[in-house]
Amino acid sequence: MIPALMAMPYVGPFLAFATSRFGFPLIVAGGIVLVYEGVPIGPLRYIPYAGPALASLVDGRVDREYAHGQLAERLVWQEQQRKALAQLAAKAEAKQKEIDAAAQAYVDQQNTDAVRIADLEQAIRDQKDEDLGPPDPKSPDQKTGPVCRAGIPARVSTQLDAVGR
């Protein structure tokens, strides 16, 4: 009861102003601004735990819509980031498949080349055996065979060049 008595000297002049010709429109305008803009709490908004709770009590309509817009934009951005990451992952997977295919083709080529090289080496040995043939009776040294042996045939040499040896 005592606080009410202490406030009496201030209530009378306020009521007189609020009901006056200029006071009523000012109080209505102030109320509208307070509803839309809220109470400015400044840096109190950044106090952990208490700041967001206080802000939710005193924020006006503008601040609530601003927070709603921020949330909507954040969700759109996160969705775009998720899609971009999915596209990057798909591209990386496609590139990895290309690399794996190239590596497999290289291994297959190496296996094929190994078989071709073995065939060519056998052809060279066969050709050397044919070139040596029986010893020439007119040769001065019948133990060593001919001094000059025939070179590699052109077909074998071309095939060796294709293999890269």
CSV table of N, CA and C in Angstrom, one decimal:
chain,number,residue,atom,x,y,z
A,1,MET,N,0.8,-1.2,0.0
A,1,MET,CA,0.0,0.0,0.0
A,1,MET,C,0.9,1.3,0.0
A,2,ILE,N,2.0,1.2,0.6
A,2,ILE,CA,2.8,2.4,0.7
A,2,ILE,C,3.4,2.7,-0.6
A,3,PRO,N,3.9,1.7,-1.5
A,3,PRO,CA,4.4,2.1,-2.8
A,3,PRO,C,3.3,2.7,-3.6
A,4,ALA,N,2.0,2.3,-3.5
A,4,ALA,CA,1.0,3.0,-4.3
A,4,ALA,C,0.8,4.4,-3.9
A,5,LEU,N,0.9,4.7,-2.6
A,5,LEU,CA,0.8,6.0,-2.1
A,5,LEU,C,2.0,6.9,-2.6
A,6,MET,N,3.1,6.3,-2.7
A,6,MET,CA,4.3,7.0,-3.1
A,6,MET,C,4.2,7.3,-4.6
A,7,ALA,N,3.5,6.5,-5.4
A,7,ALA,CA,3.4,6.7,-6.8
A,7,ALA,C,2.3,7.7,-7.1
A,8,MET,N,1.4,8.0,-6.2
A,8,MET,CA,0.3,8.9,-6.5
A,8,MET,C,0.7,10.3,-7.0
A,9,PRO,N,1.7,10.9,-6.5
A,9,PRO,CA,2.0,12.2,-7.0
A,9,PRO,C,2.4,12.2,-8.5
A,10,TYR,N,2.9,11.0,-9.0
A,10,TYR,CA,3.3,10.9,-10.4
A,10,TYR,C,2.2,10.5,-11.3
A,11,VAL,N,1.2,9.7,-10.8
A,11,VAL,CA,0.1,9.2,-11.6
A,11,VAL,C,-0.8,10.3,-12.1
A,12,GLY,N,-1.1,11.2,-11.2
A,12,GLY,CA,-2.0,12.3,-11.5
A,12,GLY,C,-1.6,13.1,-12.7
A,13,PRO,N,-0.4,13.7,-12.7
A,13,PRO,CA,0.1,14.5,-13.8
A,13,PRO,C,0.2,13.6,-15.1
A,14,PHE,N,0.5,12.3,-15.0
A,14,PHE,CA,0.6,11.4,-16.2
A,14,PHE,C,-0.8,11.3,-16.8
A,15,LEU,N,-1.8,11.0,-15.9
A,15,LEU,CA,-3.1,10.9,-16.4
A,15,LEU,C,-3.6,12.2,-17.0
A,16,ALA,N,-3.3,13.3,-16.5
A,16,ALA,CA,-3.7,14.6,-17.0
A,16,ALA,C,-3.1,14.7,-18.4
A,17,PHE,N,-1.8,14.4,-18.6
A,17,PHE,CA,-1.1,14.5,-19.9
A,17,PHE,C,-1.7,13.5,-20.9
A,18,ALA,N,-1.9,12.3,-20.4
A,18,ALA,CA,-2.4,11.2,-21.3
A,18,ALA,C,-3.8,11.5,-21.8
A,19,THR,N,-4.6,12.2,-21.1
A,19,THR,CA,-6.0,12.6,-21.6
A,19,THR,C,-6.0,13.9,-22.2
A,20,SER,N,-4.9,14.6,-22.3
A,20,SER,CA,-4.9,15.9,-23.0
A,20,SER,C,-4.9,15.8,-24.5
A,21,ARG,N,-5.1,16.9,-25.2
A,21,ARG,CA,-5.2,16.9,-26.6
A,21,ARG,C,-3.9,16.5,-27.3
A,22,PHE,N,-2.8,16.8,-26.7
A,22,PHE,CA,-1.5,16.4,-27.3
A,22,PHE,C,-1.0,15.1,-26.8
A,23,GLY,N,-1.3,14.7,-25.6
A,23,GLY,CA,-0.8,13.6,-24.9
A,23,GLY,C,-1.3,12.3,-25.4
A,24,PHE,N,-2.6,12.2,-25.7
A,24,PHE,CA,-3.2,11.0,-26.1
A,24,PHE,C,-2.6,10.5,-27.5
A,25,PRO,N,-2.5,11.3,-28.5
A,25,PRO,CA,-1.9,10.8,-29.7
A,25,PRO,C,-0.4,10.4,-29.5
A,26,LEU,N,0.3,11.1,-28.6
A,26,LEU,CA,1.7,10.7,-28.4
A,26,LEU,C,1.8,9.4,-27.7
A,27,ILE,N,0.9,9.1,-26.8
A,27,ILE,CA,1.0,7.8,-26.1
A,27,ILE,C,0.6,6.7,-27.0
A,28,VAL,N,-0.4,6.9,-27.9
A,28,VAL,CA,-0.8,5.9,-28.9
A,28,VAL,C,0.3,5.7,-29.8
A,29,ALA,N,1.0,6.7,-30.3
A,29,ALA,CA,2.1,6.6,-31.3
A,29,ALA,C,3.2,5.8,-30.6
A,30,GLY,N,3.5,6.2,-29.3
A,30,GLY,CA,4.6,5.5,-28.6
A,30,GLY,C,4.2,4.0,-28.4
A,31,GLY,N,3.0,3.7,-28.1
A,31,GLY,CA,2.6,2.3,-28.0
A,31,GLY,C,2.8,1.5,-29.3
A,32,ILE,N,2.4,2.1,-30.4
A,32,ILE,CA,2.6,1.5,-31.7
A,32,ILE,C,4.0,1.2,-32.0
A,33,VAL,N,4.9,2.2,-31.7
A,33,VAL,CA,6.3,2.1,-31.9
A,33,VAL,C,6.8,1.0,-31.0
A,34,LEU,N,6.4,1.0,-29.8
A,34,LEU,CA,6.9,0.0,-28.8
A,34,LEU,C,6.5,-1.5,-29.3
A,35,VAL,N,5.3,-1.6,-29.8
A,35,VAL,CA,4.8,-2.9,-30.3
A,35,VAL,C,5.7,-3.4,-31.5
A,36,TYR,N,5.9,-2.5,-32.4
A,36,TYR,CA,6.6,-2.8,-33.7
A,36,TYR,C,8.1,-2.9,-33.4
A,37,GLU,N,8.7,-2.0,-32.7
A,37,GLU,CA,10.2,-2.0,-32.5
A,37,GLU,C,10.6,-2.7,-31.3
A,38,GLY,N,9.8,-2.8,-30.3
A,38,GLY,CA,10.2,-3.4,-29.0
A,38,GLY,C,11.0,-2.5,-28.2
A,39,VAL,N,11.5,-3.0,-27.1
A,39,VAL,CA,12.4,-2.2,-26.2
A,39,VAL,C,13.8,-2.5,-26.6
A,40,PRO,N,14.5,-1.4,-26.8
A,40,PRO,CA,16.0,-1.6,-27.2
A,40,PRO,C,16.8,-2.0,-26.0
A,41,ILE,N,17.4,-3.2,-26.1
A,41,ILE,CA,18.2,-3.7,-25.0
A,41,ILE,C,19.7,-3.7,-25.3
A,42,GLY,N,20.0,-3.3,-26.5
A,42,GLY,CA,21.4,-3.1,-26.9
A,42,GLY,C,22.3,-4.3,-26.6
A,43,PRO,N,23.4,-4.1,-26.0
A,43,PRO,CA,24.4,-5.2,-25.8
A,43,PRO,C,23.9,-6.3,-24.8
A,44,LEU,N,22.8,-6.0,-24.1
A,44,LEU,CA,22.3,-7.0,-23.2
A,44,LEU,C,21.9,-8.3,-23.9
A,45,ARG,N,21.6,-8.1,-25.2
A,45,ARG,CA,21.2,-9.2,-26.1
A,45,ARG,C,22.3,-10.3,-26.2
A,46,TYR,N,23.5,-10.0,-25.9
A,46,TYR,CA,24.6,-10.9,-26.1
A,46,TYR,C,25.1,-11.6,-24.9
A,47,ILE,N,24.4,-11.4,-23.8
A,47,ILE,CA,24.7,-12.1,-22.5
A,47,ILE,C,24.2,-13.6,-22.7
A,48,PRO,N,25.1,-14.5,-22.4
A,48,PRO,CA,24.7,-15.9,-22.6
A,48,PRO,C,23.5,-16.3,-21.7
A,49,TYR,N,22.7,-17.1,-22.3
A,49,TYR,CA,21.4,-17.6,-21.7
A,49,TYR,C,20.4,-16.5,-21.4
A,50,ALA,N,20.8,-15.4,-20.7
A,50,ALA,CA,19.9,-14.4,-20.3
A,50,ALA,C,19.5,-13.5,-21.4
A,51,GLY,N,20.5,-13.2,-22.3
A,51,GLY,CA,20.2,-12.3,-23.4
A,51,GLY,C,19.1,-12.8,-24.4
A,52,PRO,N,19.2,-14.0,-24.9
A,52,PRO,CA,18.1,-14.5,-25.7
A,52,PRO,C,16.8,-14.6,-25.0
A,53,ALA,N,16.8,-14.9,-23.7
A,53,ALA,CA,15.5,-15.0,-23.0
A,53,ALA,C,14.9,-13.6,-22.9
A,54,LEU,N,15.8,-12.6,-22.6
A,54,LEU,CA,15.3,-11.2,-22.4
A,54,LEU,C,14.9,-10.7,-23.8
A,55,ALA,N,15.6,-11.0,-24.8
A,55,ALA,CA,15.3,-10.5,-26.2
A,55,ALA,C,13.9,-11.1,-26.6
A,56,SER,N,13.6,-12.3,-26.3
A,56,SER,CA,12.3,-12.9,-26.7
A,56,SER,C,11.2,-12.2,-26.0
A,57,LEU,N,11.4,-11.6,-24.8
A,57,LEU,CA,10.4,-10.9,-24.0
A,57,LEU,C,10.1,-9.5,-24.6
A,58,VAL,N,11.2,-8.8,-24.9
A,58,VAL,CA,11.0,-7.4,-25.2
A,58,VAL,C,11.2,-7.1,-26.7
A,59,ASP,N,11.5,-8.0,-27.6
A,59,ASP,CA,11.6,-7.8,-29.0
A,59,ASP,C,10.2,-7.4,-29.6
A,60,GLY,N,10.3,-6.5,-30.5
A,60,GLY,CA,9.0,-6.2,-31.2
A,60,GLY,C,8.8,-7.0,-32.4
A,61,ARG,N,7.8,-6.7,-33.2
A,61,ARG,CA,7.4,-7.4,-34.4
A,61,ARG,C,8.5,-7.4,-35.4
A,62,VAL,N,9.2,-6.3,-35.6
A,62,VAL,CA,10.2,-6.1,-36.6
A,62,VAL,C,11.4,-7.1,-36.2
A,63,ASP,N,11.8,-7.2,-35.0
A,63,ASP,CA,12.9,-8.1,-34.6
A,63,ASP,C,12.5,-9.5,-34.8
A,64,ARG,N,11.3,-9.9,-34.5
A,64,ARG,CA,10.8,-11.2,-34.7
A,64,ARG,C,10.8,-11.6,-36.2
A,65,GLU,N,10.3,-10.7,-37.0
A,65,GLU,CA,10.4,-11.0,-38.5
A,65,GLU,C,11.8,-11.0,-39.0
A,66,TYR,N,12.6,-10.2,-38.5
A,66,TYR,CA,14.0,-10.2,-38.9
A,66,TYR,C,14.7,-11.6,-38.5
A,67,ALA,N,14.4,-12.1,-37.3
A,67,ALA,CA,15.0,-13.4,-36.9
A,67,ALA,C,14.4,-14.5,-37.8
A,68,HIS,N,13.1,-14.4,-38.1
A,68,HIS,CA,12.4,-15.4,-38.9
A,68,HIS,C,13.1,-15.4,-40.3
A,69,GLY,N,13.3,-14.2,-40.9
A,69,GLY,CA,14.0,-14.1,-42.2
A,69,GLY,C,15.4,-14.6,-42.2
A,70,GLN,N,16.1,-14.4,-41.1
A,70,GLN,CA,17.5,-14.9,-41.0
A,70,GLN,C,17.4,-16.5,-41.0
A,71,LEU,N,16.5,-17.0,-40.2
A,71,LEU,CA,16.4,-18.5,-40.2
A,71,LEU,C,16.0,-19.0,-41.5
A,72,ALA,N,15.1,-18.4,-42.2
A,72,ALA,CA,14.7,-18.9,-43.6
A,72,ALA,C,15.9,-18.8,-44.5
A,73,GLU,N,16.7,-17.7,-44.5
A,73,GLU,CA,17.8,-17.6,-45.4
A,73,GLU,C,18.9,-18.6,-45.0
A,74,ARG,N,19.1,-18.9,-43.7
A,74,ARG,CA,20.1,-19.8,-43.3
A,74,ARG,C,19.7,-21.2,-43.8
A,75,LEU,N,18.4,-21.6,-43.7
A,75,LEU,CA,18.0,-22.9,-44.2
A,75,LEU,C,18.2,-23.0,-45.7
A,76,VAL,N,17.9,-21.9,-46.4
A,76,VAL,CA,18.1,-22.0,-47.9
A,76,VAL,C,19.6,-22.2,-48.2
A,77,TRP,N,20.4,-21.4,-47.5
A,77,TRP,CA,21.8,-21.5,-47.7
A,77,TRP,C,22.4,-22.9,-47.4
A,78,GLN,N,21.9,-23.5,-46.3
A,78,GLN,CA,22.3,-24.8,-45.9
A,78,GLN,C,21.9,-25.8,-47.0
A,79,GLU,N,20.7,-25.7,-47.5
A,79,GLU,CA,20.2,-26.6,-48.6
A,79,GLU,C,21.1,-26.5,-49.8
A,80,GLN,N,21.5,-25.2,-50.2
A,80,GLN,CA,22.3,-25.0,-51.3
A,80,GLN,C,23.7,-25.6,-51.1
A,81,GLN,N,24.2,-25.5,-49.9
A,81,GLN,CA,25.5,-26.0,-49.5
A,81,GLN,C,25.5,-27.6,-49.6
A,82,ARG,N,24.4,-28.2,-49.1
A,82,ARG,CA,24.2,-29.6,-49.2
A,82,ARG,C,24.2,-30.1,-50.6
A,83,LYS,N,23.4,-29.4,-51.5
A,83,LYS,CA,23.4,-29.8,-52.9
A,83,LYS,C,24.7,-29.6,-53.6
A,84,ALA,N,25.5,-28.5,-53.3
A,84,ALA,CA,26.8,-28.3,-53.9
A,84,ALA,C,27.7,-29.4,-53.4
A,85,LEU,N,27.7,-29.8,-52.2
A,85,LEU,CA,28.6,-30.9,-51.7
A,85,LEU,C,28.2,-32.2,-52.4
A,86,ALA,N,26.9,-32.4,-52.6
A,86,ALA,CA,26.5,-33.7,-53.3
A,86,ALA,C,27.0,-33.7,-54.7
A,87,GLN,N,26.9,-32.5,-55.4
A,87,GLN,CA,27.5,-32.4,-56.7
A,87,GLN,C,29.0,-32.6,-56.8
A,88,LEU,N,29.7,-32.1,-55.8
A,88,LEU,CA,31.1,-32.3,-55.8
A,88,LEU,C,31.5,-33.7,-55.5
A,89,ALA,N,30.7,-34.4,-54.6
A,89,ALA,CA,30.9,-35.8,-54.4
A,89,ALA,C,30.7,-36.6,-55.6
A,90,ALA,N,29.6,-36.3,-56.4
A,90,ALA,CA,29.3,-37.0,-57.6
A,90,ALA,C,30.4,-36.8,-58.6
A,91,LYS,N,30.9,-35.6,-58.8
A,91,LYS,CA,32.0,-35.3,-59.7
A,91,LYS,C,33.3,-36.1,-59.3
A,92,ALA,N,33.6,-36.1,-58.0
A,92,ALA,CA,34.7,-36.8,-57.5
A,92,ALA,C,34.6,-38.3,-57.8
A,93,GLU,N,33.4,-38.8,-57.6
A,93,GLU,CA,33.2,-40.2,-57.8
A,93,GLU,C,33.4,-40.6,-59.3
A,94,ALA,N,32.9,-39.7,-60.2
A,94,ALA,CA,33.0,-39.9,-61.6
A,94,ALA,C,34.5,-39.8,-62.0
A,95,LYS,N,35.2,-38.9,-61.5
A,95,LYS,CA,36.6,-38.8,-61.8
A,95,LYS,C,37.4,-40.0,-61.3
A,96,GLN,N,37.0,-40.5,-60.1
A,96,GLN,CA,37.7,-41.7,-59.6
A,96,GLN,C,37.4,-42.9,-60.4
A,97,LYS,N,36.2,-43.0,-61.0
A,97,LYS,CA,35.9,-44.1,-61.9
A,97,LYS,C,36.7,-44.0,-63.1
A,98,GLU,N,36.9,-42.8,-63.6
A,98,GLU,CA,37.7,-42.6,-64.8
A,98,GLU,C,39.2,-43.0,-64.5
A,99,ILE,N,39.7,-42.6,-63.4
A,99,ILE,CA,41.0,-43.0,-63.0
A,99,ILE,C,41.2,-44.5,-62.8
A,100,ASP,N,40.2,-45.1,-62.2
A,100,ASP,CA,40.2,-46.6,-62.0
A,100,ASP,C,40.2,-47.3,-63.4
A,101,ALA,N,39.4,-46.8,-64.3
A,101,ALA,CA,39.3,-47.4,-65.7
A,101,ALA,C,40.6,-47.2,-66.4
A,102,ALA,N,41.2,-46.0,-66.3
A,102,ALA,CA,42.5,-45.8,-66.9
A,102,ALA,C,43.6,-46.7,-66.3
A,103,ALA,N,43.6,-46.9,-65.0
A,103,ALA,CA,44.5,-47.8,-64.3
A,103,ALA,C,44.3,-49.2,-64.8
A,104,GLN,N,43.1,-49.6,-64.9
A,104,GLN,CA,42.8,-51.0,-65.3
A,104,GLN,C,43.2,-51.2,-66.8
A,105,ALA,N,43.0,-50.2,-67.6
A,105,ALA,CA,43.4,-50.3,-69.0
A,105,ALA,C,44.9,-50.4,-69.1
A,106,TYR,N,45.6,-49.7,-68.2
A,106,TYR,CA,47.1,-49.7,-68.2
A,106,TYR,C,47.6,-51.1,-67.8
A,107,VAL,N,47.0,-51.7,-66.7
A,107,VAL,CA,47.3,-53.0,-66.3
A,107,VAL,C,47.1,-54.0,-67.4
A,108,ASP,N,45.9,-53.9,-68.0
A,108,ASP,CA,45.6,-54.9,-69.1
A,108,ASP,C,46.6,-54.7,-70.3
A,109,GLN,N,47.0,-53.5,-70.6
A,109,GLN,CA,48.0,-53.3,-71.6
A,109,GLN,C,49.3,-53.9,-71.2
A,110,GLN,N,49.7,-53.7,-70.0
A,110,GLN,CA,50.9,-54.3,-69.5
A,110,GLN,C,50.9,-55.9,-69.6
A,111,ASN,N,49.8,-56.5,-69.3
A,111,ASN,CA,49.7,-57.9,-69.4
A,111,ASN,C,49.7,-58.3,-70.9
A,112,THR,N,49.0,-57.6,-71.7
A,112,THR,CA,49.1,-57.9,-73.2
A,112,THR,C,50.5,-57.7,-73.7
A,113,ASP,N,51.2,-56.7,-73.3
A,113,ASP,CA,52.5,-56.4,-73.7
A,113,ASP,C,53.5,-57.5,-73.3
A,114,ALA,N,53.3,-58.0,-72.1
A,114,ALA,CA,54.1,-59.1,-71.6
A,114,ALA,C,54.0,-60.3,-72.4
A,115,VAL,N,52.8,-60.6,-72.9
A,115,VAL,CA,52.6,-61.8,-73.7
A,115,VAL,C,53.2,-61.5,-75.1
A,116,ARG,N,53.0,-60.3,-75.6
A,116,ARG,CA,53.6,-60.0,-76.9
A,116,ARG,C,55.1,-60.0,-76.9
A,117,ILE,N,55.7,-59.5,-75.8
A,117,ILE,CA,57.2,-59.5,-75.7
A,117,ILE,C,57.7,-60.9,-75.6
A,118,ALA,N,57.0,-61.8,-74.8
A,118,ALA,CA,57.4,-63.2,-74.8
A,118,ALA,C,57.4,-63.8,-76.1
A,119,ASP,N,56.3,-63.6,-76.9
A,119,ASP,CA,56.2,-64.1,-78.3
A,119,ASP,C,57.3,-63.6,-79.2
A,120,LEU,N,57.6,-62.3,-79.1
A,120,LEU,CA,58.7,-61.7,-79.9
A,120,LEU,C,60.0,-62.3,-79.5
A,121,GLU,N,60.3,-62.4,-78.2
A,121,GLU,CA,61.6,-63.0,-77.8
A,121,GLU,C,61.7,-64.4,-78.3
A,122,GLN,N,60.6,-65.2,-78.3
A,122,GLN,CA,60.7,-66.5,-78.8
A,122,GLN,C,60.9,-66.5,-80.3
A,123,ALA,N,60.3,-65.5,-81.0
A,123,ALA,CA,60.5,-65.4,-82.5
A,123,ALA,C,62.0,-65.1,-82.8
A,124,ILE,N,62.6,-64.2,-81.9
A,124,ILE,CA,64.0,-63.9,-82.1
A,124,ILE,C,64.9,-65.1,-81.9
A,125,ARG,N,64.6,-65.9,-80.9
A,125,ARG,CA,65.4,-67.1,-80.6
A,125,ARG,C,65.2,-68.1,-81.8
A,126,ASP,N,64.0,-68.2,-82.3
A,126,ASP,CA,63.7,-69.1,-83.4
A,126,ASP,C,64.5,-68.7,-84.7
A,127,GLN,N,64.5,-67.3,-84.9
A,127,GLN,CA,65.2,-66.8,-86.0
A,127,GLN,C,66.7,-67.0,-85.9
A,128,LYS,N,67.2,-66.8,-84.7
A,128,LYS,CA,68.6,-67.0,-84.5
A,128,LYS,C,69.0,-68.5,-84.8
A,129,ASP,N,68.1,-69.4,-84.4
A,129,ASP,CA,68.4,-70.8,-84.6
A,129,ASP,C,68.4,-71.1,-86.1
A,130,GLU,N,67.4,-70.5,-86.8
A,130,GLU,CA,67.4,-70.7,-88.3
A,130,GLU,C,68.6,-70.1,-89.0
A,131,ASP,N,69.0,-68.9,-88.5
A,131,ASP,CA,70.2,-68.3,-89.1
A,131,ASP,C,71.5,-69.1,-88.9
A,132,LEU,N,71.6,-69.7,-87.8
A,132,LEU,CA,72.8,-70.4,-87.5
A,132,LEU,C,72.9,-71.7,-88.4
A,133,GLY,N,71.8,-72.4,-88.4
A,133,GLY,CA,71.8,-73.6,-89.3
A,133,GLY,C,73.0,-74.5,-89.2
A,134,PRO,N,73.1,-75.4,-90.1
A,134,PRO,CA,74.3,-76.3,-90.0
A,134,PRO,C,75.6,-75.5,-90.4
A,135,PRO,N,76.7,-76.0,-89.8
A,135,PRO,CA,78.0,-75.2,-90.1
A,135,PRO,C,78.4,-75.3,-91.6
A,136,ASP,N,79.0,-74.3,-92.0
A,136,ASP,CA,79.4,-74.2,-93.4
A,136,ASP,C,80.7,-74.9,-93.6
A,137,PRO,N,80.8,-75.9,-94.5
A,137,PRO,CA,82.1,-76.7,-94.6
A,137,PRO,C,83.2,-75.8,-95.2
A,138,LYS,N,82.9,-74.7,-95.9
A,138,LYS,CA,84.0,-73.9,-96.4
A,138,LYS,C,84.5,-72.9,-95.4
A,139,SER,N,83.9,-72.8,-94.3
A,139,SER,CA,84.3,-71.9,-93.3
A,139,SER,C,85.7,-72.3,-92.7
A,140,PRO,N,86.6,-71.3,-92.5
A,140,PRO,CA,87.9,-71.6,-92.0
A,140,PRO,C,87.8,-72.2,-90.6
A,141,ASP,N,86.9,-71.7,-89.8
A,141,ASP,CA,86.8,-72.3,-88.4
A,141,ASP,C,85.4,-72.9,-88.2
A,142,GLN,N,85.4,-74.2,-88.3
A,142,GLN,CA,84.1,-74.8,-88.2
A,142,GLN,C,83.5,-74.9,-86.8
A,143,LYS,N,84.4,-74.7,-85.8
A,143,LYS,CA,83.9,-74.8,-84.4
A,143,LYS,C,83.1,-73.6,-84.0
A,144,THR,N,83.4,-72.4,-84.4
A,144,THR,CA,82.7,-71.2,-84.0
A,144,THR,C,81.5,-70.9,-84.8
A,145,GLY,N,81.4,-71.4,-86.0
A,145,GLY,CA,80.3,-71.0,-86.9
A,145,GLY,C,80.6,-69.8,-87.6
A,146,PRO,N,79.7,-69.2,-88.3
A,146,PRO,CA,80.0,-68.0,-89.1
A,146,PRO,C,80.3,-66.8,-88.2
A,147,VAL,N,81.1,-65.9,-88.7
A,147,VAL,CA,81.6,-64.8,-88.0
A,147,VAL,C,80.5,-63.7,-87.9
A,148,CYS,N,79.8,-63.5,-88.9
A,148,CYS,CA,78.7,-62.4,-89.0
A,148,CYS,C,77.4,-63.1,-89.0
A,149,ARG,N,76.6,-62.8,-88.0
A,149,ARG,CA,75.2,-63.4,-88.0
A,149,ARG,C,74.2,-62.4,-88.6
A,150,ALA,N,73.1,-62.9,-89.0
A,150,ALA,CA,72.1,-62.1,-89.6
A,150,ALA,C,71.4,-61.2,-88.6
A,151,GLY,N,70.9,-60.0,-88.9
A,151,GLY,CA,70.2,-59.1,-88.0
A,151,GLY,C,68.8,-59.6,-87.7
A,152,ILE,N,68.1,-58.8,-86.9
A,152,ILE,CA,66.7,-59.2,-86.5
A,152,ILE,C,65.9,-58.9,-87.8
A,153,PRO,N,64.9,-59.8,-88.1
A,153,PRO,CA,64.1,-59.6,-89.3
A,153,PRO,C,63.2,-58.3,-89.1
A,154,ALA,N,62.8,-57.7,-90.1
A,154,ALA,CA,62.1,-56.4,-90.1
A,154,ALA,C,60.7,-56.6,-89.4
A,155,ARG,N,60.0,-57.7,-89.6
A,155,ARG,CA,58.7,-57.8,-88.9
A,155,ARG,C,58.9,-57.9,-87.4
A,156,VAL,N,60.0,-58.6,-86.9
A,156,VAL,CA,60.2,-58.7,-85.5
A,156,VAL,C,60.6,-57.3,-84.9
A,157,SER,N,61.4,-56.6,-85.7
A,157,SER,CA,61.9,-55.3,-85.2
A,157,SER,C,60.7,-54.3,-85.2
A,158,THR,N,59.8,-54.4,-86.1
A,158,THR,CA,58.6,-53.5,-86.1
A,158,THR,C,57.7,-53.8,-84.9
A,159,GLN,N,57.6,-55.1,-84.6
A,159,GLN,CA,56.7,-55.5,-83.5
A,159,GLN,C,57.4,-55.1,-82.2
A,160,LEU,N,58.7,-55.2,-82.1
A,160,LEU,CA,59.4,-54.7,-80.9
A,160,LEU,C,59.2,-53.2,-80.7
A,161,ASP,N,59.3,-52.5,-81.8
A,161,ASP,CA,59.1,-51.0,-81.7
A,161,ASP,C,57.7,-50.7,-81.2
A,162,ALA,N,56.7,-51.4,-81.6
A,162,ALA,CA,55.4,-51.2,-81.2
A,162,ALA,C,55.2,-51.4,-79.7
A,163,VAL,N,55.9,-52.4,-79.2
A,163,VAL,CA,55.8,-52.7,-77.7
A,163,VAL,C,56.6,-51.7,-76.9
A,164,GLY,N,57.6,-51.1,-77.5
A,164,GLY,CA,58.4,-50.1,-76.8
A,164,GLY,C,59.7,-50.6,-76.2
A,165,ARG,N,60.2,-51.7,-76.8
A,165,ARG,CA,61.4,-52.3,-76.3
A,165,ARG,C,62.5,-52.2,-77.3
